[in-house]
PDB file of C-alpha atoms and ligand atoms in Angstrom:
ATOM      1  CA  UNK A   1     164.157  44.514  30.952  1.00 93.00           C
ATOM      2  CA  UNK A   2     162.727  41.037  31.240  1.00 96.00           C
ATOM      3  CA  UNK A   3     159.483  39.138  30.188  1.00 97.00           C
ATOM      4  CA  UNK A   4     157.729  38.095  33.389  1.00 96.00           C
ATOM      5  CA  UNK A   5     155.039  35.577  32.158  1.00 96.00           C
ATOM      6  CA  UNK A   6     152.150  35.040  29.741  1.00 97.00           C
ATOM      7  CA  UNK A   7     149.674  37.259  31.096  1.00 96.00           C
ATOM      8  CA  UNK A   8     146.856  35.752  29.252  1.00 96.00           C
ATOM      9  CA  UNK A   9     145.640  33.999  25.893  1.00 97.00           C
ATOM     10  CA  UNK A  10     142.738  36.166  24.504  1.00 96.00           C
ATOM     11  CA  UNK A  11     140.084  34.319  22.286  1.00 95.00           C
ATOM     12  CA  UNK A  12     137.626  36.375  19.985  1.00 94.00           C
ATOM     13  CA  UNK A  13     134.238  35.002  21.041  1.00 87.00           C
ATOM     14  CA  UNK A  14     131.285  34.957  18.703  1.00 82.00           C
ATOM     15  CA  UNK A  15     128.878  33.286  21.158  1.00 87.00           C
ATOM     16  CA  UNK A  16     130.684  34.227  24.777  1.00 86.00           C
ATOM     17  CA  UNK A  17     128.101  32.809  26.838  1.00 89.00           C
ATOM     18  CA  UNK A  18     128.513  29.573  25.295  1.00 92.00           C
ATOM     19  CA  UNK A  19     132.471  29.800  26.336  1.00 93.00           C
ATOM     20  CA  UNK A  20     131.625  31.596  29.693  1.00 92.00           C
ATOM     21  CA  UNK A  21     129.674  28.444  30.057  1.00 94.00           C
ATOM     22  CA  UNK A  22     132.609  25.711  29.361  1.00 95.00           C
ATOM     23  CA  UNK A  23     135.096  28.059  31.327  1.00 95.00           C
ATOM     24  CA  UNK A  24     133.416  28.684  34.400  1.00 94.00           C
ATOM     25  CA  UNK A  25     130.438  25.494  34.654  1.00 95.00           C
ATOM     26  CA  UNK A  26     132.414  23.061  32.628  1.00 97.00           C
ATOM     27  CA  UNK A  27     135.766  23.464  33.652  1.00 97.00           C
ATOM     28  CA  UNK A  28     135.562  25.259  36.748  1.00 97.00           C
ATOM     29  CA  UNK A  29     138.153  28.026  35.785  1.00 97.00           C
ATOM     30  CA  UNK A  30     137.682  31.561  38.005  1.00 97.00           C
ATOM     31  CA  UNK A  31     135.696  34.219  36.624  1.00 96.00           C
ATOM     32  CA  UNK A  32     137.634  37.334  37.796  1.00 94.00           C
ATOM     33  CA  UNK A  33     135.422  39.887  36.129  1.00 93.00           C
ATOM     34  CA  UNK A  34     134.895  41.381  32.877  1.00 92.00           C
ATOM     35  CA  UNK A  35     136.014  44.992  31.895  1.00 89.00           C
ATOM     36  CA  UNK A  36     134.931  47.581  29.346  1.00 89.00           C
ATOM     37  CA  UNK A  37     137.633  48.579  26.998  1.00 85.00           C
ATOM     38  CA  UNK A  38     135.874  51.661  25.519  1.00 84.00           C
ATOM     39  CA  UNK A  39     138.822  52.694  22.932  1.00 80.00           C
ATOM     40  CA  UNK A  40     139.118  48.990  21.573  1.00 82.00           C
ATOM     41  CA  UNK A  41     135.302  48.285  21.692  1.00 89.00           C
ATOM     42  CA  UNK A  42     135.837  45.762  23.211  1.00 91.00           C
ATOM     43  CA  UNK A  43     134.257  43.764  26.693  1.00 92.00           C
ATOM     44  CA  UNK A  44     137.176  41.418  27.860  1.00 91.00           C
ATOM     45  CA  UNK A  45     136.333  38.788  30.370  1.00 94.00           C
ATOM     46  CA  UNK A  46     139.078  37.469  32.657  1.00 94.00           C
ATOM     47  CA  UNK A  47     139.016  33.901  33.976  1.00 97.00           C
ATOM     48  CA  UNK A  48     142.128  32.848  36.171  1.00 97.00           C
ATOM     49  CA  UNK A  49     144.365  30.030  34.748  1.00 96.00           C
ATOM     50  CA  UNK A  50     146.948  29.783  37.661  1.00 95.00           C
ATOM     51  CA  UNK A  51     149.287  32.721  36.902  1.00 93.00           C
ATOM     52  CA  UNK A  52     148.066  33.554  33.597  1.00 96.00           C
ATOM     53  CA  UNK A  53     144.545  34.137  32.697  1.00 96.00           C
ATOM     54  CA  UNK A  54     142.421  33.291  29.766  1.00 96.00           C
ATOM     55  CA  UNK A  55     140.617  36.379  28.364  1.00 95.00           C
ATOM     56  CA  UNK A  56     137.208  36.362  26.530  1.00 95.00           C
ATOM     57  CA  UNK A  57     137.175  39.373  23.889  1.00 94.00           C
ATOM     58  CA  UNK A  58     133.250  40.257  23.069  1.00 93.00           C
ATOM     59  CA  UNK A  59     133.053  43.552  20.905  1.00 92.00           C
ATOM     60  CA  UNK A  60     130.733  46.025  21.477  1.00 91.00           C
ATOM     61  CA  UNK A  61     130.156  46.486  17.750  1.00 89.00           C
ATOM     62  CA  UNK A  62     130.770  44.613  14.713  1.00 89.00           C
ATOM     63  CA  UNK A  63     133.032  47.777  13.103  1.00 91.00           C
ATOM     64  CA  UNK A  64     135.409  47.572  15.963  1.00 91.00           C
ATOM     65  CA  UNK A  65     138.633  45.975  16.091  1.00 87.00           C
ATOM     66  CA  UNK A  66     137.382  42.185  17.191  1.00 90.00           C
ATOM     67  CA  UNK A  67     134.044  42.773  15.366  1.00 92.00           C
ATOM     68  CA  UNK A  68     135.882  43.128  12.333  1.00 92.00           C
ATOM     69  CA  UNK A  69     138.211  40.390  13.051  1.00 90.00           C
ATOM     70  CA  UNK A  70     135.396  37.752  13.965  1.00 92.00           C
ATOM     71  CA  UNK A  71     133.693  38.686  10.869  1.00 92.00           C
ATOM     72  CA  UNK A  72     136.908  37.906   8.725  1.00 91.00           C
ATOM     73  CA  UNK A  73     138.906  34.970  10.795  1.00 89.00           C
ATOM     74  CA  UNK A  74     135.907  33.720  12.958  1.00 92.00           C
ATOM     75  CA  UNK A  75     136.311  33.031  16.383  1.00 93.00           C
ATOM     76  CA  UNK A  76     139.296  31.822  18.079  1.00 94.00           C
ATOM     77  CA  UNK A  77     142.613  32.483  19.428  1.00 95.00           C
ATOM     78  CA  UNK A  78     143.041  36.365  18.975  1.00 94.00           C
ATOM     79  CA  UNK A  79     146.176  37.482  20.662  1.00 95.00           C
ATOM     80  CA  UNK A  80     148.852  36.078  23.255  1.00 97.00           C
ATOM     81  CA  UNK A  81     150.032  38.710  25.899  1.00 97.00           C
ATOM     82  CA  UNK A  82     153.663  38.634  27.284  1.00 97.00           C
ATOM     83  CA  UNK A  83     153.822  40.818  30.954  1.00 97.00           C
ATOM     84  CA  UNK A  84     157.356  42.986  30.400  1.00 97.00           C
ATOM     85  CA  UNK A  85     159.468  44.847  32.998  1.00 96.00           C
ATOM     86  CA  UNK A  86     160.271  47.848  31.487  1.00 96.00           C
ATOM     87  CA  UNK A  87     157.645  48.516  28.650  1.00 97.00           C
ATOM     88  CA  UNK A  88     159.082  51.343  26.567  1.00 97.00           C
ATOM     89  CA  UNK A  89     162.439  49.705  26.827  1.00 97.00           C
ATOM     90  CA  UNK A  90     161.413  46.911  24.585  1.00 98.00           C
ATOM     91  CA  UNK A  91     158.978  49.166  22.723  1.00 98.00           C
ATOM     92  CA  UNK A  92     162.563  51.085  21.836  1.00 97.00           C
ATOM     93  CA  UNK A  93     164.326  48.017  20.809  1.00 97.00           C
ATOM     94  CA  UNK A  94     161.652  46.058  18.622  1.00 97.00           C
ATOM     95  CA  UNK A  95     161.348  49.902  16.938  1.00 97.00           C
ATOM     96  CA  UNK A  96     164.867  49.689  16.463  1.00 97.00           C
ATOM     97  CA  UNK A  97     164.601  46.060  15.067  1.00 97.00           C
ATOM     98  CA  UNK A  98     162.346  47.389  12.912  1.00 97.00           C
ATOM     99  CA  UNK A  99     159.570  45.451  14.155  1.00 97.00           C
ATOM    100  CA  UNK A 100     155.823  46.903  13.098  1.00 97.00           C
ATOM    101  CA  UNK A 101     153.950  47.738  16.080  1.00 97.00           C
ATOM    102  CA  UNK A 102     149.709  48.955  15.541  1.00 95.00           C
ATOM    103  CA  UNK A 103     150.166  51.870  17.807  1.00 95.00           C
ATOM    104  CA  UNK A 104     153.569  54.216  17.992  1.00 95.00           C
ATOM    105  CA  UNK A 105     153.233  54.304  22.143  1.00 95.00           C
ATOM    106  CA  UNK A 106     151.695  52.271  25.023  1.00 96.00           C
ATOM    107  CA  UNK A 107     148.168  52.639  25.489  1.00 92.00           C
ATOM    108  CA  UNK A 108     146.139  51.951  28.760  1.00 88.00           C
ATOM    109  CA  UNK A 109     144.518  48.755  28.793  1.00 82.00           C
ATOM    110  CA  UNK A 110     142.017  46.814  31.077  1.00 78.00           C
ATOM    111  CA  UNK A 111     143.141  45.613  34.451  1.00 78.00           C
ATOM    112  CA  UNK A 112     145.405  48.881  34.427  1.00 84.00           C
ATOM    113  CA  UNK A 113     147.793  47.602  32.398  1.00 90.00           C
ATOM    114  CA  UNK A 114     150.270  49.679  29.467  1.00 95.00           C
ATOM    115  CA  UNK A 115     150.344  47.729  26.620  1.00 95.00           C
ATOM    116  CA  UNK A 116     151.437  47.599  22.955  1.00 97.00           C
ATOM    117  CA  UNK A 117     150.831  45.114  19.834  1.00 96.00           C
ATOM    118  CA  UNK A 118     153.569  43.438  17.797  1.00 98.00           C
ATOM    119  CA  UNK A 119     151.791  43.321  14.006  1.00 96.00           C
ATOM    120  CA  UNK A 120     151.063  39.359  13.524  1.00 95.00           C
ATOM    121  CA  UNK A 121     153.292  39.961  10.045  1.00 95.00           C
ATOM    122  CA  UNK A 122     156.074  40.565  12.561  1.00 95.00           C
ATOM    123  CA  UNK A 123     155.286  37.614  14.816  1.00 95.00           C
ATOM    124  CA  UNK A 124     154.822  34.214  12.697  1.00 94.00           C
ATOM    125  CA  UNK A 125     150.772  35.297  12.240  1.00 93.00           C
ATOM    126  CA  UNK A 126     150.639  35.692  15.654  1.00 94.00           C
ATOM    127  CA  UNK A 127     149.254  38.962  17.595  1.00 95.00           C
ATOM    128  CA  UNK A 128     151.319  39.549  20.296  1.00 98.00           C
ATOM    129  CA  UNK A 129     150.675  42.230  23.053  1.00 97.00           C
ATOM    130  CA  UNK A 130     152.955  43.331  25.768  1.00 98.00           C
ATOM    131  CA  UNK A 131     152.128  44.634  28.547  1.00 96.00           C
ATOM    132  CA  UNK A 132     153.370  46.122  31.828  1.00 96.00           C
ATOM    133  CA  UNK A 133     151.032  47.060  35.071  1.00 92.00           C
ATOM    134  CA  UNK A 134     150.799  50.480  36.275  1.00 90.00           C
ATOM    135  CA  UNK A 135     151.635  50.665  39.662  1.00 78.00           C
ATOM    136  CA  UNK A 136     149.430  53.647  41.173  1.00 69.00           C
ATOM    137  CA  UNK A 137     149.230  56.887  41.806  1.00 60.00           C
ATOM    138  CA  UNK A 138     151.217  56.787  38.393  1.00 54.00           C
ATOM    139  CA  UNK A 139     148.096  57.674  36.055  1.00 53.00           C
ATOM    140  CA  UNK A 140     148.032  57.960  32.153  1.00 52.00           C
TER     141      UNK A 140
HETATM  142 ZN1  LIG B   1     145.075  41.329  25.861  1.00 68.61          ZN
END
């Protein structure tokens, strides 16, 4: 049970062309694709940053998740993600720290990836997700 690496820095975007723009044009980071997340209505857009990647949350509505967020916080730095060996090991031990978690298991979430929150009230104001790849033909 380790922590790997950041995966990647999500921002809330209200005006993601605008970023898409500085990312991609300005400072010549990789687009690597954006992905649907139908569940969180949510589009996430990936740009690679080395190892890690920067990812561009644009919600499909404003009475999802990010929608709602955006409307309350504005846009900006929206959660940090942590890539785990062993997933439900940790998700045993922060439920045994009683740490609050927004969802009771791993969910499946873009670029095939299992992943939980840590509750910001947990984590110094901070969202945090974890996240662990799913290494086919295992399938959720
Ligand atoms: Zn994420």
């Amino acid at each position: 049970m380790r922590i790997k690496k950041i995966s990647h820095i999500a921002v809330a975007g209200d005006n993601p062309s605008e970023t898409r723009e500085l990312y991609e044009n300005i400072l010549g980071l990789n687009f690597s694709g954006s992905e649907p997340v139908e569940r969180e209505g949510v589009t996430t857009h990936f740009f690679d940053v080395g190892e890690s990647s920067i990812e561009l949350l644009e919600p499909l509505s404003d009475d999802s998740a990010v929608g709602k967020f955006l409307k309350k916080r504005g846009a900006g730095l929206h959660h940090i993600a942590l890539e785990v060996e062993n997933l439900d090991g940790y998700v045993e031990k922060l439920k045994q720290a009683g740490i609050t978690l927004l969802s009771d298991e791993p969910q499946l979430g873009a670029h095939n990836m299992r992943i939980i929150f840590i509750h910001p009230k947990s984590a110094g104001g901070v969202l945090i997700e974890l996240c662990e790849r799913v290494e086919p033909p295992y399938s959720v």
